[in-house]
Short mmCIF file of C-alpha atoms in Angstrom, two decimals:
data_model
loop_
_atom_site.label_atom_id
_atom_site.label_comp_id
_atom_site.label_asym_id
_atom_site.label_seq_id
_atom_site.Cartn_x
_atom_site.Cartn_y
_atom_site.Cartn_z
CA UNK T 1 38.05 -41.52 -79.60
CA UNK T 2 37.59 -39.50 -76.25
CA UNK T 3 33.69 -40.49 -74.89
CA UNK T 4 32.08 -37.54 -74.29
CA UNK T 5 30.70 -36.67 -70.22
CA UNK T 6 27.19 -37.45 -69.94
CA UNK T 7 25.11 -34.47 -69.28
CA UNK T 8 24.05 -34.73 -65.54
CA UNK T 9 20.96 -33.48 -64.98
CA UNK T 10 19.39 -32.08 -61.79
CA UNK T 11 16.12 -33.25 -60.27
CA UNK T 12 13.43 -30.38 -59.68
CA UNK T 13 13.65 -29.98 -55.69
CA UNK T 14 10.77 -30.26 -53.91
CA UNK T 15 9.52 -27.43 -51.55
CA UNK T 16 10.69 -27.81 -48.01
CA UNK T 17 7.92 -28.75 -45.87
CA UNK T 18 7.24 -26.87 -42.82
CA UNK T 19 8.73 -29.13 -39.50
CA UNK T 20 5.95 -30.64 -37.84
CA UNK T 21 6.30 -28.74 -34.56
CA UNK T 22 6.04 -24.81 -36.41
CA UNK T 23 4.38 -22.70 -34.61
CA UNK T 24 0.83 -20.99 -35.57
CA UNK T 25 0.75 -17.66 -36.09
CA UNK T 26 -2.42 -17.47 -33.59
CA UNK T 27 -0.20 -19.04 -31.13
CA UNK T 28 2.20 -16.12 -31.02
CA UNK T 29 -0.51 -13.85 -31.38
CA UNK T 30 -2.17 -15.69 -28.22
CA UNK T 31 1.21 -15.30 -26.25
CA UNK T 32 1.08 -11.81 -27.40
CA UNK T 33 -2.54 -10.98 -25.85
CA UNK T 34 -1.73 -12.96 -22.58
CA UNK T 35 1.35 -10.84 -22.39
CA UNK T 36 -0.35 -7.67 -23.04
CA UNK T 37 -3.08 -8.88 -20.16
CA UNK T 38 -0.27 -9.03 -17.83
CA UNK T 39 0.79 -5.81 -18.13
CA UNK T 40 -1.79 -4.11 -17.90
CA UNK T 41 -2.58 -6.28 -14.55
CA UNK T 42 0.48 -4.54 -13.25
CA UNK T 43 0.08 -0.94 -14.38
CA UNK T 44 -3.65 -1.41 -13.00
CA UNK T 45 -2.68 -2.69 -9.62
CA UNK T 46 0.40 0.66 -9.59
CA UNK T 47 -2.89 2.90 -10.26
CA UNK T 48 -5.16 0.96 -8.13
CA UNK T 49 -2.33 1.12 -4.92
CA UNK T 50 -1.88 4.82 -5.42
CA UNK T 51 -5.83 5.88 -5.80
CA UNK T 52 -5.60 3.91 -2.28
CA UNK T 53 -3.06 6.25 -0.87
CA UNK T 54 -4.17 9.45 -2.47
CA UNK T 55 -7.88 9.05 -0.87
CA UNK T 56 -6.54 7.44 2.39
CA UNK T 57 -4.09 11.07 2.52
CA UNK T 58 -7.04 13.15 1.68
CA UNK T 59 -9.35 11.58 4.39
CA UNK T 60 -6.57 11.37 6.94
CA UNK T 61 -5.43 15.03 6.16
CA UNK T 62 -8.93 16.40 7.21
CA UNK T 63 -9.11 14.00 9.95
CA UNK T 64 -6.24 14.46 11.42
CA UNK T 65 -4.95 18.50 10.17
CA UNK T 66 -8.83 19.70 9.77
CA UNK T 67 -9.44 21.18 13.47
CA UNK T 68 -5.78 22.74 12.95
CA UNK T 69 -6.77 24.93 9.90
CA UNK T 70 -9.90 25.34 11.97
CA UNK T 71 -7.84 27.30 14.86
CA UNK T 72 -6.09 29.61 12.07
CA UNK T 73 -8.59 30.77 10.50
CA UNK T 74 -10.19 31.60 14.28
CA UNK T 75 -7.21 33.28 15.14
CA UNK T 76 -6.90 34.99 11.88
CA UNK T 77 -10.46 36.42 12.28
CA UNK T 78 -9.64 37.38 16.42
CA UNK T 79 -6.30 38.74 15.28
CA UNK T 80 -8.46 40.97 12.59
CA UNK T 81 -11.03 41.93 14.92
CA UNK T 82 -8.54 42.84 17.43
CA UNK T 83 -6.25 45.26 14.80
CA UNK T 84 -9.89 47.06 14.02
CA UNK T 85 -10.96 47.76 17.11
CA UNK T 86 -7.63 49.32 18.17
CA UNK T 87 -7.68 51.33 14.75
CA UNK T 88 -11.43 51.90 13.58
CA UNK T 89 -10.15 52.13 10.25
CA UNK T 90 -12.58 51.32 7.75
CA UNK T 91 -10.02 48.98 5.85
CA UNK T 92 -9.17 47.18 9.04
CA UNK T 93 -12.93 47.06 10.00
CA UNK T 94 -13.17 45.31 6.46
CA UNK T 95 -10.48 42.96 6.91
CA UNK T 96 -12.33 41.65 9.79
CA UNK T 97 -15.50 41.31 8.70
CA UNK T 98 -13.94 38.86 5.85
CA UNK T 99 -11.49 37.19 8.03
CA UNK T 100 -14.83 36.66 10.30
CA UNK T 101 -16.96 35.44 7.38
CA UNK T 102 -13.72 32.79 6.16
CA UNK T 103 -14.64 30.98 9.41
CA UNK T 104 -17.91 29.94 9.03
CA UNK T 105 -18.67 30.42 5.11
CA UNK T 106 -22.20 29.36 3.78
CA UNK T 107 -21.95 25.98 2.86
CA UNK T 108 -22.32 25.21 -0.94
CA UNK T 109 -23.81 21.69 -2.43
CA UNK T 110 -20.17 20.56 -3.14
CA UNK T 111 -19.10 21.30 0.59
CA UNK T 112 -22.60 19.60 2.06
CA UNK T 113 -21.63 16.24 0.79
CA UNK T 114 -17.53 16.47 0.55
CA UNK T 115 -17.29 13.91 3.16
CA UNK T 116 -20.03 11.85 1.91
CA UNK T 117 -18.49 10.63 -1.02
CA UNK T 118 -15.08 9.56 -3.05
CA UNK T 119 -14.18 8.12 -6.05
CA UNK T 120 -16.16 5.03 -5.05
CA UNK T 121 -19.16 6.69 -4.40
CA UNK T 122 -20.85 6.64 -1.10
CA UNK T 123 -17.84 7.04 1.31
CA UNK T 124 -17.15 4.15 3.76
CA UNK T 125 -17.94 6.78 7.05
CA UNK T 126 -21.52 7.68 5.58
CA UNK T 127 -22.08 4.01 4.31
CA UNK T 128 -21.27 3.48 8.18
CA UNK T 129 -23.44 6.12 9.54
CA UNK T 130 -26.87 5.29 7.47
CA UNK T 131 -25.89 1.44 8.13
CA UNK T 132 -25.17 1.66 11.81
CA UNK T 133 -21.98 0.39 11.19
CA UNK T 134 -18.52 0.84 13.19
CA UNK T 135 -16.48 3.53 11.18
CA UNK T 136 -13.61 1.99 10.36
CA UNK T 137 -11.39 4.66 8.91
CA UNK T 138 -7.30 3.60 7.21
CA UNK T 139 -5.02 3.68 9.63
CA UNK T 140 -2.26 5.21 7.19
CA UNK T 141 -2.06 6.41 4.34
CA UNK T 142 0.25 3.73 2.79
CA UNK T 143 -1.54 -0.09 3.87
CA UNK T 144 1.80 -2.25 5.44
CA UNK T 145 3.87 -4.36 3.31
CA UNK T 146 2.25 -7.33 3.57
CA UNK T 147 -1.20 -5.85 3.06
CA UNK T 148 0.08 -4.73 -0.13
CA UNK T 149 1.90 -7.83 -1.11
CA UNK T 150 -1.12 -9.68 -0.47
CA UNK T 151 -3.41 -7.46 -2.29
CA UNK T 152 -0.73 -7.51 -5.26
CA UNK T 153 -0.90 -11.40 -5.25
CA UNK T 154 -5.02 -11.38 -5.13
CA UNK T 155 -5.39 -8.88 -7.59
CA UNK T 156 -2.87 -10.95 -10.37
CA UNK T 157 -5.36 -14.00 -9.85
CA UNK T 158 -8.43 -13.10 -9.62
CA UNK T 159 -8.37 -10.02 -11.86
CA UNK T 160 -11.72 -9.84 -13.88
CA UNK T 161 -9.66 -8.64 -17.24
CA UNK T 162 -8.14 -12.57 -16.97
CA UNK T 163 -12.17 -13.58 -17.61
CA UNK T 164 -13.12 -15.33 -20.41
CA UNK T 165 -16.53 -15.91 -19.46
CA UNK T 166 -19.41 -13.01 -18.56
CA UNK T 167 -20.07 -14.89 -15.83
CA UNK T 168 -17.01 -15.82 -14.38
CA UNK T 169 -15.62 -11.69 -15.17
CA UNK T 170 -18.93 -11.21 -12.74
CA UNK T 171 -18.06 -13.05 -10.16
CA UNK T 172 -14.07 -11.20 -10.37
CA UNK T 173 -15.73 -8.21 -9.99
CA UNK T 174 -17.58 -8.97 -7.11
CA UNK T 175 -14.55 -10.99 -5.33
CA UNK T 176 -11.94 -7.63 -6.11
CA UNK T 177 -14.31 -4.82 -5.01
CA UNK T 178 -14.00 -6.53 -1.56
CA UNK T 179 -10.19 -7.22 -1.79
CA UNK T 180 -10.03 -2.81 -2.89
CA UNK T 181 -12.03 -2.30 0.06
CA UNK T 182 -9.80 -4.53 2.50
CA UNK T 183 -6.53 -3.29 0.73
CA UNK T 184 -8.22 0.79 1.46
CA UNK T 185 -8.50 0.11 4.99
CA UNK T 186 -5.25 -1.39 5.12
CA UNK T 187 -7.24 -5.25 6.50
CA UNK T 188 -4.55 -7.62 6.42
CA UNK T 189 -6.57 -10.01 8.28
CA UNK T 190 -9.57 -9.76 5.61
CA UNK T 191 -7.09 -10.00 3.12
CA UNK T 192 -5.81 -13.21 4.09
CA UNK T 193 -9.08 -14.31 4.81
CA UNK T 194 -9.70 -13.02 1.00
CA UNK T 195 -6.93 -14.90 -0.31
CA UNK T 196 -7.79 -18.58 1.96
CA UNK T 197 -11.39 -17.98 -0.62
CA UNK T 198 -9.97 -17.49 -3.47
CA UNK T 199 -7.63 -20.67 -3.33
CA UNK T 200 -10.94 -22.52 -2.00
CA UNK T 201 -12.99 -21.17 -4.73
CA UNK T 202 -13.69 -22.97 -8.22
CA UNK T 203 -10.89 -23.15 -10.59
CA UNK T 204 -11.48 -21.10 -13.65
CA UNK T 205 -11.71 -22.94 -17.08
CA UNK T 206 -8.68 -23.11 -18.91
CA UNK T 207 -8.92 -20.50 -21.71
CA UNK T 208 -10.23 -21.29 -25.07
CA UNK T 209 -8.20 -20.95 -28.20
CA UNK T 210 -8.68 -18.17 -29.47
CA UNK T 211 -9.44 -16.91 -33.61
CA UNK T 212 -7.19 -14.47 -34.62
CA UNK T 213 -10.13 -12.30 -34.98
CA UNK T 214 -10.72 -12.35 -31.34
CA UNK T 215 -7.51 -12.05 -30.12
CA UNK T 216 -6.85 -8.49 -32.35
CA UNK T 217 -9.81 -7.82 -30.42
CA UNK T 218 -8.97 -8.53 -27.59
CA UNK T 219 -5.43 -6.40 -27.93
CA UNK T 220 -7.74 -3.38 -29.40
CA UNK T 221 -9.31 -3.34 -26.21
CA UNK T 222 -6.36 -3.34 -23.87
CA UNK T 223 -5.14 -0.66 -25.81
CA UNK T 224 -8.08 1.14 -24.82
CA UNK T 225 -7.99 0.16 -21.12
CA UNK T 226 -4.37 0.86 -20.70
CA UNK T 227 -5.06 4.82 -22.26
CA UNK T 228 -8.09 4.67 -20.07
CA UNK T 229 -5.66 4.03 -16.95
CA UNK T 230 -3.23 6.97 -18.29
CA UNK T 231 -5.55 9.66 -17.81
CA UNK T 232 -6.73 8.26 -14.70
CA UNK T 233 -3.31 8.43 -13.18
CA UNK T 234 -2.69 11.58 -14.65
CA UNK T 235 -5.09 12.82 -12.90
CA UNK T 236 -3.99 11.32 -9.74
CA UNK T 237 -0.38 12.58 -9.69
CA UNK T 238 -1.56 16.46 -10.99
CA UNK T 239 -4.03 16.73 -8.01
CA UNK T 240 -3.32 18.51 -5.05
CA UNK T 241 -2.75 15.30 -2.81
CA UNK T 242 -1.41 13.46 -5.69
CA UNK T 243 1.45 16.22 -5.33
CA UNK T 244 2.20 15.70 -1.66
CA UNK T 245 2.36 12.50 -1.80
CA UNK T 246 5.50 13.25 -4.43
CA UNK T 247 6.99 14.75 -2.13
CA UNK T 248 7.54 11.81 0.33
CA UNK T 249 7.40 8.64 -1.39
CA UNK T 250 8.81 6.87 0.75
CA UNK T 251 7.02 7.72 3.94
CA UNK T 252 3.57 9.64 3.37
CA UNK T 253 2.19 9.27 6.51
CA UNK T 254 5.36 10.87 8.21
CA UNK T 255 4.61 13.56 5.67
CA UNK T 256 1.50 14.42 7.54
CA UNK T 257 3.41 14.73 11.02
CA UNK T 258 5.69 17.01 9.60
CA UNK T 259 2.55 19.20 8.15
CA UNK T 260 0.73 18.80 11.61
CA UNK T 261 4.17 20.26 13.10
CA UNK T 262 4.34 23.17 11.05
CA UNK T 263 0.41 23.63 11.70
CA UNK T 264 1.39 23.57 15.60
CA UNK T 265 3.97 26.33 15.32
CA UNK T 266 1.59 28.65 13.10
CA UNK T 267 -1.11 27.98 15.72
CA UNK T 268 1.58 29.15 18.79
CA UNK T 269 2.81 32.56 16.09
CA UNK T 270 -0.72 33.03 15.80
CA UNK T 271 -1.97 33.21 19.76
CA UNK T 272 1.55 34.94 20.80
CA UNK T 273 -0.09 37.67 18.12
CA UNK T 274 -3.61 37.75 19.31
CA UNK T 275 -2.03 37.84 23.23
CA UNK T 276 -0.08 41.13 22.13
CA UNK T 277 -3.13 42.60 20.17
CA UNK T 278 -5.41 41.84 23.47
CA UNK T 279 -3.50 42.43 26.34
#
């Protein structure tokens, strides 16, 4: 008689356990945010470095081209006045009296205090004059390399979005308005002098962690920030200096030589005109 196998029977496995070094969920969520902080960091500091460049162009462009377009539209006016009185036509005599009035137009509100302010507010030239302080105007329109590689390094440390505290975000604030204001002027010496502080200064509190609650938050408002700094640089490459400065990346101050050349030579068609008309 053949014995029969004995049934085997299985044991009921037991649910794997998680390994003791898994990972939270807030923890990715945490590395998530931090990421997220860090790039918009960057894209702020890109829109930050070409607000700097845009305003610098603007304020060297009517510092430097302004009397030019000055002398054309003289010339225009004496080249207008000059055509009428050798024709006494009445459309001629016209002409003139608009190319006369395009000189010195009536000034508006907008045109009183263009120089007085940019997107900062009170411009650094009327801060100066009401202050009694030396005007210290940029030098270029793009700050030198190491003015920007400094301000690139100061603005990743001590950028008030990397705050945890109301406090310590006020106290950012304060410390990067004066690095925006060094960087603008193109200060590498205030810059260094910026970044010497900075390293001396207290060292920020390592972060909390953070509830998942918070940190959704906290990704809900960069979200917001980072649309905020779309439009804003929008803005800045569909304006009128936003679009010259496309059109030398590389070099935008030798962009403004090369307009300040072409000014010259309109100037000199200009006169050789007028000397025709008048002699």
């Amino acid at each position: 008689m053949t014995d029969e196998p004995a049934e085997e029977t299985t044991a009921p496995t037991a649910p794997a356990e998680a390994p003791e070094n898994a990972e939270r969920p807030e923890a990715r969520l945490d590395r998530a945010v931090r990421a997220a902080e860090q790039a918009l960091i960057e894209f702020e500091i890109a829109v930050e470095t070409f607000r700097v460049e845009v305003e610098n162009f603007s304020r060297l462009h009517h510092q430097k081209l302004g009397p030019m377009y000055a002398r054309l539209d003289e010339l225009d006016a004496q080249i207008a006045e000059a055509k009428a009185t050798l024709t006494g036509d009445p459309e001629d005599l016209r002409k003139a009296r608009e190319a006369r009035a395009a000189v010195l137009p009536m000034p508006g509100v907008e045109e009183l205090f263009h120089d007085w302010m940019d997107s900062d507010g009170l411009s650094p030239e009327a801060a100066s004059m009401l202050t009694d302080q030396p005007v210290r105007p940029p030098k270029r329109v793009r700050p030198s390399e190491e003015a920007r590689r400094l301000y690139r390094e100061l603005a990743r440390k001590a950028h008030p979005d990397l705050a945890q505290e109301d406090g310590e975000r006020a106290r950012r604030d304060e410390f990067i308005a004066r690095v925006n204001a060094a960087y603008g002027r193109g200060d590498e010496a205030m810059l260094r002098e910026l970044s010497e502080e900075w390293a001396a200064g207290p060292v920020p509190e390592e972060a909390r962690p953070s509830e998942s609650e918070e940190l959704y938050a906290r990704l809900e408002w960069l979200a917001q920030r980072k649309e905020l700094l779309a439009v804003l640089a929008r803005e800045l490459e569909e304006s009128a200096i936003g679009s010259m400065l496309r059109m030398a990346p590389d070099d935008p101050d030798r962009l403004l030589d090369e307009i300040a050349e072409q000014l010259l030579a309109e100037v000199a068609g200009r006169e050789a005109e007028l000397a025709e008309l008048v002699q």
